[in-house]
Amino acid sequence: MPAKTVPDIVVARLPLYLRALTAMQNSGKTFTSSKEMAQWLGIGSAQIRKDLSYFGEFGKQGKGYAVAELLEKLRKILHLDREWPMVIIGAGHIGSAVAAYPGFAHRGFRVCALFDNDRAKIGTSIAGLCVYDVRDLPEYVRAHNIRLAMIAVPAEAAQAVAELAVSAGVSAILNYAPLNLVLPDHVRVENIDPVLHLQHMTYYLG
Amino acid sequence: MPAKTVPDIVVARLPLYLRALTAMQNSGKTFTSSKEMAQWLGIGSAQIRKDLSYFGEFGKQGKGYAVAELLEKLRKILHLDREWPMVIIGAGHIGSAVAAYPGFAHRGFRVCALFDNDRAKIGTSIAGLCVYDVRDLPEYVRAHNIRLAMIAVPAEAAQAVAELAVSAGVSAILNYAPLNLVLPDHVRVENIDPVLHLQHMTYYLG
DNA sequence: CAGTGTGAAAGTCTTCACAGCT
DNA sequence: AGCTGTGAAGACTTTCACACTG
């Protein structure tokens, strides 16, 4: 569908549009406009129109966008017209909290299992999910065709488990460990480090 | 110190440099170069040099950068030469996990207290911190001169508590609720929504 | 020589502004 | 009349490449 190749930064905004549209739908709206979405999101309306134009023409001239229809299109574009199974590697503080996060299910994702190397945790269950030995990760990933992993182990261990996951077939990683993972180009990595955000903001807090 | 005004995107990278340098220091390195840092971070060396040049000249020609010295300079620039007290609003899943996160203390931040509106939680303690009534937030923020808050309440409640926090003097917010907060321009807001990252990545997972 | 600091060039992203559709 | 979709302009960011320094 994309005629030109789509800038990554544009792709990154689509989930934002999805989120705003979902909120609108939940509040009963059936139509919206680039202007309304823009106010909601705090960005410019032209940007939204241009971003969407990379993927097709979804609006009705003079009327705006049908919320349900645009939602469906965006979901298809982002491959959210299916459910993505995920594993979490690391069953400590962060891993447990992420496993218990109720926000995944309704937005396209399902946490299947946790992995750890701590014998005290292996075999227990967290948030209703089994904790397996990290050595069984490759087998599990292959058996269940897992493409997505979240890494929530200490920084020292992160690179090694990331490589293990990738060698088993994982091709996208959401990394909570505070370091930069170095992985083959075909693997997508996104990072979450709250401290980075805080340190960014303190710059402005004279 | 900044002669020109510094692009925000440059400021956003400084914490990354800080993190890499800290890791280098912990592994015993005393000198590094823009090239080495660049490999570590997966970006270009020229970018690092140019970013740093907005703030001064920190390198030694032909030698590189003294790790400890550059760390100190960056900390000063980001105002991390002090400890920032923070509050967490919302003592549910996410708030509790964030409160228990051990990664703040050594990177310039200290969680002081949690706030919630659930009578069952108020008065209890989580991760060694008191949970207070959210109605006492303004008083607490003023009394302790809090500038930073993390919001971890359900989406429906987030805008209201953000406004409450801001009216009491909070000027930077790290928002874990999955919506866009609309606040006065002088308030800095950064958002963390793991699902956004996942949805970004699934685009590329054919 | 190895590596910084930096103008200038190249590249990318956002915003403008308007033709065209309903 | 109101709003989309989009070239073209403008703004911003990254990268290049080299004079300069210890």
PDB file of C-alpha atoms (C1' of nucleotides) in Angstrom, chain A residues 7-19 37 41 43-44 47-48 50-51 54 74 78, chain B residues 196 200, chain C residues 13-15:
ATOM      1  CA  PRO A   7       9.638   7.497   7.399  1.00  0.00           C
ATOM      2  CA  ASP A   8      10.003   5.648  10.664  1.00  0.00           C
ATOM      3  CA  ILE A   9       8.986   8.734  12.586  1.00  0.00           C
ATOM      4  CA  VAL A  10       5.659   8.684  10.796  1.00  0.00           C
ATOM      5  CA  VAL A  11       5.115   5.038  11.718  1.00  0.00           C
ATOM      6  CA  ALA A  12       5.877   5.965  15.313  1.00  0.00           C
ATOM      7  CA  ARG A  13       2.975   8.415  15.351  1.00  0.00           C
ATOM      8  CA  LEU A  14       0.363   6.014  14.062  1.00  0.00           C
ATOM      9  CA  PRO A  15      -0.067   4.299  17.448  1.00  0.00           C
ATOM     10  CA  LEU A  16      -0.714   7.741  18.892  1.00  0.00           C
ATOM     11  CA  TYR A  17      -3.483   8.288  16.385  1.00  0.00           C
ATOM     12  CA  LEU A  18      -4.834   4.870  17.204  1.00  0.00           C
ATOM     13  CA  ARG A  19      -4.924   5.724  20.888  1.00  0.00           C
ATOM     14  CA  MET A  37      -7.273  15.002  16.473  1.00  0.00           C
ATOM     15  CA  LEU A  41      -2.698  15.255  20.536  1.00  0.00           C
ATOM     16  CA  ILE A  43       0.398  18.544  17.227  1.00  0.00           C
ATOM     17  CA  GLY A  44      -0.413  20.184  13.900  1.00  0.00           C
ATOM     18  CA  GLN A  47       1.055  16.614  10.090  1.00  0.00           C
ATOM     19  CA  ILE A  48      -1.741  14.172  10.697  1.00  0.00           C
ATOM     20  CA  LYS A  50       0.382  14.101   5.678  1.00  0.00           C
ATOM     21  CA  ASP A  51       1.180  11.105   7.853  1.00  0.00           C
ATOM     22  CA  TYR A  54       1.537   7.866   3.147  1.00  0.00           C
ATOM     23  CA  LEU A  74      -4.606   1.903  11.135  1.00  0.00           C
ATOM     24  CA  LEU A  78       0.291  -1.692  12.075  1.00  0.00           C
TER      25      LEU A  78
ATOM     26  CA  LEU B 196       3.000   2.550  21.751  1.00  0.00           C
ATOM     27  CA  HIS B 200       5.435   0.792  16.406  1.00  0.00           C
TER      28      HIS B 200
ATOM     29  C1'  DC C  13      10.775  16.504   8.760  1.00  0.00           C
ATOM     30  C1'  DT C  14       7.191  19.942   9.432  1.00  0.00           C
ATOM     31  C1'  DT C  15       4.389  23.558   8.007  1.00  0.00           C
TER      32       DT C  15
END
